[in-house]
Amino acid sequence: MLVLVALLFACASGALIPEPEVQIQVLEKPFICRRKSKNGDLLLVHAEGFLEKNGSRFHSTYKDNNGQPVWFTLGMKEVIKGWDKGLQDMCVGEKRKLIVPSALGYGKEGKGKIPPESTLIFQIDLMEIRNGPRSHESFQEMDLNDDWKLSKEEVKAYLKNEFSKHGTDVNETHHEVLVESIFEKEDEDSDGFISAREFTYVHDEL
Ligand SMILES: [Ca+2]
Ligand SMILES: [Ca+2]
Protein backbone atom coordinates (compact mmCIF):
# COMPACT_ATOMS: atom_id res chain seq x y z
CA MET A 1 0.00 0.00 0.00
CA LEU A 2 2.83 2.39 0.81
CA VAL A 3 4.33 1.62 -2.57
CA LEU A 4 1.06 2.67 -4.15
CA VAL A 5 1.05 5.95 -2.24
CA ALA A 6 4.65 6.61 -3.27
CA LEU A 7 3.74 5.88 -6.88
CA LEU A 8 0.78 8.25 -6.75
CA PHE A 9 3.02 10.97 -5.40
CA ALA A 10 5.55 10.30 -8.16
CA CYS A 11 2.78 10.73 -10.74
CA ALA A 12 1.48 13.86 -9.06
CA SER A 13 4.90 15.50 -9.04
CA GLY A 14 5.26 14.76 -12.72
CA ALA A 15 8.19 12.38 -12.37
CA LEU A 16 6.78 10.07 -15.05
CA ILE A 17 5.69 12.72 -17.52
CA PRO A 18 8.34 14.92 -19.16
CA GLU A 19 7.40 18.57 -18.81
CA PRO A 20 9.04 21.97 -19.21
CA GLU A 21 11.11 22.95 -16.20
CA VAL A 22 10.91 25.76 -13.71
CA GLN A 23 14.09 27.76 -13.37
CA ILE A 24 14.95 28.27 -9.73
CA GLN A 25 17.29 30.93 -8.42
CA VAL A 26 18.01 31.00 -4.71
CA LEU A 27 18.25 34.67 -3.74
CA GLU A 28 18.75 34.22 -0.03
CA LYS A 29 19.27 31.18 2.17
CA PRO A 30 19.10 31.18 5.96
CA PHE A 31 22.08 30.10 8.00
CA ILE A 32 20.10 27.48 9.87
CA CYS A 33 17.70 25.16 8.08
CA ARG A 34 15.95 22.64 10.31
CA ARG A 35 13.52 21.37 7.75
CA LYS A 36 13.02 21.50 4.01
CA SER A 37 9.68 21.73 2.25
CA LYS A 38 8.24 18.68 0.52
CA ASN A 39 4.95 17.45 -0.91
CA GLY A 40 2.11 17.46 1.62
CA ASP A 41 3.61 20.23 3.77
CA LEU A 42 1.66 23.38 4.48
CA LEU A 43 3.69 26.42 3.40
CA LEU A 44 3.18 30.06 4.32
CA VAL A 45 4.61 32.38 1.67
CA HIS A 46 4.85 35.95 0.58
CA ALA A 47 4.82 36.12 -3.20
CA GLU A 48 5.10 38.65 -5.97
CA GLY A 49 4.41 37.71 -9.57
CA PHE A 50 5.59 39.52 -12.72
CA LEU A 51 5.12 39.02 -16.44
CA GLU A 52 8.45 38.19 -18.02
CA LYS A 53 7.74 40.09 -21.24
CA ASN A 54 7.29 43.56 -19.70
CA GLY A 55 8.10 43.14 -16.04
CA SER A 56 4.65 44.30 -14.92
CA ARG A 57 3.52 43.00 -11.55
CA PHE A 58 0.23 41.09 -11.59
CA HIS A 59 0.17 39.96 -7.98
CA SER A 60 1.71 40.75 -4.63
CA THR A 61 0.76 39.39 -1.22
CA TYR A 62 2.46 42.47 0.26
CA LYS A 63 -0.17 44.65 -1.42
CA ASP A 64 -3.16 42.61 -2.61
CA ASN A 65 -3.78 40.40 0.39
CA ASN A 66 -3.91 43.09 3.09
CA GLY A 67 -0.21 42.44 3.34
CA GLN A 68 -0.82 38.91 4.61
CA PRO A 69 1.20 35.90 3.42
CA VAL A 70 -0.81 32.93 2.12
CA TRP A 71 -0.99 29.24 3.15
CA PHE A 72 -1.16 26.36 0.68
CA THR A 73 -0.32 22.64 0.58
CA LEU A 74 2.72 21.83 -1.53
CA GLY A 75 2.39 19.26 -4.32
CA MET A 76 -1.41 18.96 -4.15
CA LYS A 77 -2.35 21.11 -7.15
CA GLU A 78 -3.70 23.88 -4.96
CA VAL A 79 -1.36 26.23 -6.79
CA ILE A 80 0.14 26.36 -10.30
CA LYS A 81 2.53 23.55 -11.21
CA GLY A 82 5.39 26.03 -11.31
CA TRP A 83 4.99 26.52 -7.56
CA ASP A 84 4.50 22.82 -6.76
CA LYS A 85 7.75 22.09 -8.61
CA GLY A 86 9.71 25.23 -7.78
CA LEU A 87 9.17 25.36 -4.02
CA GLN A 88 10.53 21.92 -3.10
CA ASP A 89 13.41 21.50 -0.62
CA MET A 90 13.08 25.06 0.54
CA CYS A 91 14.05 26.36 4.00
CA VAL A 92 12.06 28.77 6.15
CA GLY A 93 13.56 32.21 5.55
CA GLU A 94 14.73 31.27 2.06
CA LYS A 95 13.90 33.55 -0.87
CA ARG A 96 13.63 32.23 -4.40
CA LYS A 97 13.06 33.59 -7.85
CA LEU A 98 11.10 31.24 -10.09
CA ILE A 99 10.89 31.54 -13.85
CA VAL A 100 7.77 29.60 -14.76
CA PRO A 101 7.03 28.66 -18.37
CA SER A 102 3.44 29.17 -19.45
CA ALA A 103 2.71 25.41 -19.44
CA LEU A 104 3.44 25.31 -15.69
CA GLY A 105 1.59 28.56 -15.09
CA TYR A 106 -1.73 29.62 -16.64
CA GLY A 107 -1.13 28.11 -20.08
CA LYS A 108 -3.05 28.93 -23.23
CA GLU A 109 -5.95 30.47 -21.33
CA GLY A 110 -4.16 32.97 -19.15
CA LYS A 111 -5.98 34.38 -16.15
CA GLY A 112 -7.02 37.90 -15.15
CA LYS A 113 -4.06 40.19 -15.72
CA ILE A 114 -2.06 37.29 -17.17
CA PRO A 115 -2.31 37.00 -20.99
CA PRO A 116 -2.25 33.57 -22.67
CA GLU A 117 1.15 31.87 -23.08
CA SER A 118 2.87 34.05 -20.49
CA THR A 119 6.15 33.18 -18.87
CA LEU A 120 5.89 34.23 -15.23
CA ILE A 121 8.47 35.39 -12.75
CA PHE A 122 7.83 34.97 -9.07
CA GLN A 123 9.71 36.14 -6.07
CA ILE A 124 8.82 33.92 -3.14
CA ASP A 125 9.66 34.26 0.50
CA LEU A 126 9.00 31.15 2.62
CA MET A 127 7.76 32.23 6.05
CA GLU A 128 6.74 28.96 7.68
CA ILE A 129 6.39 25.19 7.14
CA ARG A 130 3.85 23.05 8.99
CA ASN A 131 2.94 19.40 8.77
CA GLY A 132 0.12 19.04 6.30
CA PRO A 133 -2.98 17.32 7.66
CA ARG A 134 -2.20 14.30 5.47
CA SER A 135 1.54 14.08 5.88
CA HIS A 136 3.51 11.04 7.01
CA GLU A 137 4.86 13.15 9.87
CA SER A 138 1.37 13.78 11.20
CA PHE A 139 0.60 10.08 10.92
CA GLN A 140 3.77 9.04 12.74
CA GLU A 141 3.13 11.60 15.42
CA MET A 142 -0.32 10.12 16.01
CA ASP A 143 0.75 6.46 15.78
CA LEU A 144 2.03 6.07 19.34
CA ASN A 145 2.83 2.33 19.19
CA ASP A 146 4.29 2.43 15.64
CA ASP A 147 2.08 -0.30 14.21
CA TRP A 148 1.18 1.81 11.15
CA LYS A 149 -2.45 2.14 12.08
CA LEU A 150 -4.32 4.56 14.28
CA SER A 151 -6.58 3.27 17.02
CA LYS A 152 -9.40 5.35 18.46
CA GLU A 153 -7.32 5.84 21.61
CA GLU A 154 -4.42 7.24 19.57
CA VAL A 155 -6.66 9.64 17.67
CA LYS A 156 -8.26 10.74 20.93
CA ALA A 157 -4.88 11.34 22.57
CA TYR A 158 -3.81 13.40 19.57
CA LEU A 159 -6.96 15.52 19.60
CA LYS A 160 -6.66 16.17 23.34
CA ASN A 161 -3.10 17.28 22.85
CA GLU A 162 -4.00 19.54 19.90
CA PHE A 163 -6.87 21.13 21.79
CA SER A 164 -4.78 21.79 24.88
CA LYS A 165 -2.03 23.30 22.69
CA HIS A 166 -4.58 25.82 21.49
CA GLY A 167 -5.82 26.42 25.00
CA THR A 168 -9.23 24.84 24.47
CA ASP A 169 -10.59 22.51 27.11
CA VAL A 170 -13.03 20.06 25.60
CA ASN A 171 -14.94 17.56 27.69
CA GLU A 172 -14.66 13.79 27.34
CA THR A 173 -18.02 13.28 25.61
CA HIS A 174 -17.12 15.79 22.96
CA HIS A 175 -13.89 13.89 22.20
CA GLU A 176 -15.81 10.62 21.84
CA VAL A 177 -18.22 12.19 19.35
CA LEU A 178 -15.37 13.75 17.40
CA VAL A 179 -13.41 10.49 17.23
CA GLU A 180 -16.49 8.56 16.09
CA SER A 181 -17.16 11.03 13.29
CA ILE A 182 -13.51 10.90 12.18
CA PHE A 183 -13.59 7.10 12.03
CA GLU A 184 -16.88 7.13 10.15
CA LYS A 185 -15.20 9.10 7.37
CA GLU A 186 -11.64 7.80 7.42
CA ASP A 187 -11.89 4.12 8.39
CA GLU A 188 -13.05 3.01 4.97
CA ASP A 189 -12.84 -0.74 5.57
CA SER A 190 -14.42 -0.35 9.07
CA ASP A 191 -11.81 -2.48 10.85
CA GLY A 192 -11.64 -0.01 13.74
CA PHE A 193 -8.27 1.42 12.71
CA ILE A 194 -7.17 4.14 10.31
CA SER A 195 -4.37 2.65 8.25
CA ALA A 196 -1.55 4.68 6.71
CA ARG A 197 -3.22 4.29 3.34
CA GLU A 198 -6.61 5.41 4.60
CA PHE A 199 -4.92 8.40 6.21
CA THR A 200 -2.59 9.63 3.49
CA TYR A 201 -4.53 8.73 0.35
CA VAL A 202 -5.90 11.87 -1.27
CA HIS A 203 -9.27 10.81 -2.59
CA ASP A 204 -10.11 13.00 -5.53
CA GLU A 205 -7.19 15.25 -6.23
CA LEU A 206 -4.97 12.94 -8.26
CA1 LIG B 1 -1.05 2.61 16.30
CA1 LIG C 1 -9.33 0.76 8.49
CSV table of C-alpha atoms and ligand atoms in Angstrom, one decimal:
chain,number,residue,atom,x,y,z
A,1,MET,CA,0.0,0.0,0.0
A,2,LEU,CA,2.8,2.4,0.8
A,3,VAL,CA,4.3,1.6,-2.6
A,4,LEU,CA,1.1,2.7,-4.1
A,5,VAL,CA,1.0,5.9,-2.2
A,6,ALA,CA,4.6,6.6,-3.3
A,7,LEU,CA,3.7,5.9,-6.9
A,8,LEU,CA,0.8,8.3,-6.7
A,9,PHE,CA,3.0,11.0,-5.4
A,10,ALA,CA,5.6,10.3,-8.2
A,11,CYS,CA,2.8,10.7,-10.7
A,12,ALA,CA,1.5,13.9,-9.1
A,13,SER,CA,4.9,15.5,-9.0
A,14,GLY,CA,5.3,14.8,-12.7
A,15,ALA,CA,8.2,12.4,-12.4
A,16,LEU,CA,6.8,10.1,-15.0
A,17,ILE,CA,5.7,12.7,-17.5
A,18,PRO,CA,8.3,14.9,-19.2
A,19,GLU,CA,7.4,18.6,-18.8
A,20,PRO,CA,9.0,22.0,-19.2
A,21,GLU,CA,11.1,22.9,-16.2
A,22,VAL,CA,10.9,25.8,-13.7
A,23,GLN,CA,14.1,27.8,-13.4
A,24,ILE,CA,15.0,28.3,-9.7
A,25,GLN,CA,17.3,30.9,-8.4
A,26,VAL,CA,18.0,31.0,-4.7
A,27,LEU,CA,18.2,34.7,-3.7
A,28,GLU,CA,18.8,34.2,0.0
A,29,LYS,CA,19.3,31.2,2.2
A,30,PRO,CA,19.1,31.2,6.0
A,31,PHE,CA,22.1,30.1,8.0
A,32,ILE,CA,20.1,27.5,9.9
A,33,CYS,CA,17.7,25.2,8.1
A,34,ARG,CA,15.9,22.6,10.3
A,35,ARG,CA,13.5,21.4,7.8
A,36,LYS,CA,13.0,21.5,4.0
A,37,SER,CA,9.7,21.7,2.2
A,38,LYS,CA,8.2,18.7,0.5
A,39,ASN,CA,4.9,17.4,-0.9
A,40,GLY,CA,2.1,17.5,1.6
A,41,ASP,CA,3.6,20.2,3.8
A,42,LEU,CA,1.7,23.4,4.5
A,43,LEU,CA,3.7,26.4,3.4
A,44,LEU,CA,3.2,30.1,4.3
A,45,VAL,CA,4.6,32.4,1.7
A,46,HIS,CA,4.8,36.0,0.6
A,47,ALA,CA,4.8,36.1,-3.2
A,48,GLU,CA,5.1,38.6,-6.0
A,49,GLY,CA,4.4,37.7,-9.6
A,50,PHE,CA,5.6,39.5,-12.7
A,51,LEU,CA,5.1,39.0,-16.4
A,52,GLU,CA,8.4,38.2,-18.0
A,53,LYS,CA,7.7,40.1,-21.2
A,54,ASN,CA,7.3,43.6,-19.7
A,55,GLY,CA,8.1,43.1,-16.0
A,56,SER,CA,4.7,44.3,-14.9
A,57,ARG,CA,3.5,43.0,-11.6
A,58,PHE,CA,0.2,41.1,-11.6
A,59,HIS,CA,0.2,40.0,-8.0
A,60,SER,CA,1.7,40.8,-4.6
A,61,THR,CA,0.8,39.4,-1.2
A,62,TYR,CA,2.5,42.5,0.3
A,63,LYS,CA,-0.2,44.7,-1.4
A,64,ASP,CA,-3.2,42.6,-2.6
A,65,ASN,CA,-3.8,40.4,0.4
A,66,ASN,CA,-3.9,43.1,3.1
A,67,GLY,CA,-0.2,42.4,3.3
A,68,GLN,CA,-0.8,38.9,4.6
A,69,PRO,CA,1.2,35.9,3.4
A,70,VAL,CA,-0.8,32.9,2.1
A,71,TRP,CA,-1.0,29.2,3.1
A,72,PHE,CA,-1.2,26.4,0.7
A,73,THR,CA,-0.3,22.6,0.6
A,74,LEU,CA,2.7,21.8,-1.5
A,75,GLY,CA,2.4,19.3,-4.3
A,76,MET,CA,-1.4,19.0,-4.2
A,77,LYS,CA,-2.3,21.1,-7.1
A,78,GLU,CA,-3.7,23.9,-5.0
A,79,VAL,CA,-1.4,26.2,-6.8
A,80,ILE,CA,0.1,26.4,-10.3
A,81,LYS,CA,2.5,23.5,-11.2
A,82,GLY,CA,5.4,26.0,-11.3
A,83,TRP,CA,5.0,26.5,-7.6
A,84,ASP,CA,4.5,22.8,-6.8
A,85,LYS,CA,7.8,22.1,-8.6
A,86,GLY,CA,9.7,25.2,-7.8
A,87,LEU,CA,9.2,25.4,-4.0
A,88,GLN,CA,10.5,21.9,-3.1
A,89,ASP,CA,13.4,21.5,-0.6
A,90,MET,CA,13.1,25.1,0.5
A,91,CYS,CA,14.0,26.4,4.0
A,92,VAL,CA,12.1,28.8,6.2
A,93,GLY,CA,13.6,32.2,5.5
A,94,GLU,CA,14.7,31.3,2.1
A,95,LYS,CA,13.9,33.5,-0.9
A,96,ARG,CA,13.6,32.2,-4.4
A,97,LYS,CA,13.1,33.6,-7.8
A,98,LEU,CA,11.1,31.2,-10.1
A,99,ILE,CA,10.9,31.5,-13.9
A,100,VAL,CA,7.8,29.6,-14.8
A,101,PRO,CA,7.0,28.7,-18.4
A,102,SER,CA,3.4,29.2,-19.4
A,103,ALA,CA,2.7,25.4,-19.4
A,104,LEU,CA,3.4,25.3,-15.7
A,105,GLY,CA,1.6,28.6,-15.1
A,106,TYR,CA,-1.7,29.6,-16.6
A,107,GLY,CA,-1.1,28.1,-20.1
A,108,LYS,CA,-3.1,28.9,-23.2
A,109,GLU,CA,-5.9,30.5,-21.3
A,110,GLY,CA,-4.2,33.0,-19.1
A,111,LYS,CA,-6.0,34.4,-16.1
A,112,GLY,CA,-7.0,37.9,-15.2
A,113,LYS,CA,-4.1,40.2,-15.7
A,114,ILE,CA,-2.1,37.3,-17.2
A,115,PRO,CA,-2.3,37.0,-21.0
A,116,PRO,CA,-2.3,33.6,-22.7
A,117,GLU,CA,1.1,31.9,-23.1
A,118,SER,CA,2.9,34.1,-20.5
A,119,THR,CA,6.1,33.2,-18.9
A,120,LEU,CA,5.9,34.2,-15.2
A,121,ILE,CA,8.5,35.4,-12.8
A,122,PHE,CA,7.8,35.0,-9.1
A,123,GLN,CA,9.7,36.1,-6.1
A,124,ILE,CA,8.8,33.9,-3.1
A,125,ASP,CA,9.7,34.3,0.5
A,126,LEU,CA,9.0,31.2,2.6
A,127,MET,CA,7.8,32.2,6.1
A,128,GLU,CA,6.7,29.0,7.7
A,129,ILE,CA,6.4,25.2,7.1
A,130,ARG,CA,3.9,23.0,9.0
A,131,ASN,CA,2.9,19.4,8.8
A,132,GLY,CA,0.1,19.0,6.3
A,133,PRO,CA,-3.0,17.3,7.7
A,134,ARG,CA,-2.2,14.3,5.5
A,135,SER,CA,1.5,14.1,5.9
A,136,HIS,CA,3.5,11.0,7.0
A,137,GLU,CA,4.9,13.2,9.9
A,138,SER,CA,1.4,13.8,11.2
A,139,PHE,CA,0.6,10.1,10.9
A,140,GLN,CA,3.8,9.0,12.7
A,141,GLU,CA,3.1,11.6,15.4
A,142,MET,CA,-0.3,10.1,16.0
A,143,ASP,CA,0.7,6.5,15.8
A,144,LEU,CA,2.0,6.1,19.3
A,145,ASN,CA,2.8,2.3,19.2
A,146,ASP,CA,4.3,2.4,15.6
A,147,ASP,CA,2.1,-0.3,14.2
A,148,TRP,CA,1.2,1.8,11.1
A,149,LYS,CA,-2.4,2.1,12.1
A,150,LEU,CA,-4.3,4.6,14.3
A,151,SER,CA,-6.6,3.3,17.0
A,152,LYS,CA,-9.4,5.3,18.5
A,153,GLU,CA,-7.3,5.8,21.6
A,154,GLU,CA,-4.4,7.2,19.6
A,155,VAL,CA,-6.7,9.6,17.7
A,156,LYS,CA,-8.3,10.7,20.9
A,157,ALA,CA,-4.9,11.3,22.6
A,158,TYR,CA,-3.8,13.4,19.6
A,159,LEU,CA,-7.0,15.5,19.6
A,160,LYS,CA,-6.7,16.2,23.3
A,161,ASN,CA,-3.1,17.3,22.9
A,162,GLU,CA,-4.0,19.5,19.9
A,163,PHE,CA,-6.9,21.1,21.8
A,164,SER,CA,-4.8,21.8,24.9
A,165,LYS,CA,-2.0,23.3,22.7
A,166,HIS,CA,-4.6,25.8,21.5
A,167,GLY,CA,-5.8,26.4,25.0
A,168,THR,CA,-9.2,24.8,24.5
A,169,ASP,CA,-10.6,22.5,27.1
A,170,VAL,CA,-13.0,20.1,25.6
A,171,ASN,CA,-14.9,17.6,27.7
A,172,GLU,CA,-14.7,13.8,27.3
A,173,THR,CA,-18.0,13.3,25.6
A,174,HIS,CA,-17.1,15.8,23.0
A,175,HIS,CA,-13.9,13.9,22.2
A,176,GLU,CA,-15.8,10.6,21.8
A,177,VAL,CA,-18.2,12.2,19.4
A,178,LEU,CA,-15.4,13.8,17.4
A,179,VAL,CA,-13.4,10.5,17.2
A,180,GLU,CA,-16.5,8.6,16.1
A,181,SER,CA,-17.2,11.0,13.3
A,182,ILE,CA,-13.5,10.9,12.2
A,183,PHE,CA,-13.6,7.1,12.0
A,184,GLU,CA,-16.9,7.1,10.1
A,185,LYS,CA,-15.2,9.1,7.4
A,186,GLU,CA,-11.6,7.8,7.4
A,187,ASP,CA,-11.9,4.1,8.4
A,188,GLU,CA,-13.1,3.0,5.0
A,189,ASP,CA,-12.8,-0.7,5.6
A,190,SER,CA,-14.4,-0.4,9.1
A,191,ASP,CA,-11.8,-2.5,10.8
A,192,GLY,CA,-11.6,0.0,13.7
A,193,PHE,CA,-8.3,1.4,12.7
A,194,ILE,CA,-7.2,4.1,10.3
A,195,SER,CA,-4.4,2.6,8.2
A,196,ALA,CA,-1.5,4.7,6.7
A,197,ARG,CA,-3.2,4.3,3.3
A,198,GLU,CA,-6.6,5.4,4.6
A,199,PHE,CA,-4.9,8.4,6.2
A,200,THR,CA,-2.6,9.6,3.5
A,201,TYR,CA,-4.5,8.7,0.4
A,202,VAL,CA,-5.9,11.9,-1.3
A,203,HIS,CA,-9.3,10.8,-2.6
A,204,ASP,CA,-10.1,13.0,-5.5
A,205,GLU,CA,-7.2,15.3,-6.2
A,206,LEU,CA,-5.0,12.9,-8.3
B,1,CA,CA,-1.0,2.6,16.3
B,2,CA,CA,-9.3,0.8,8.5
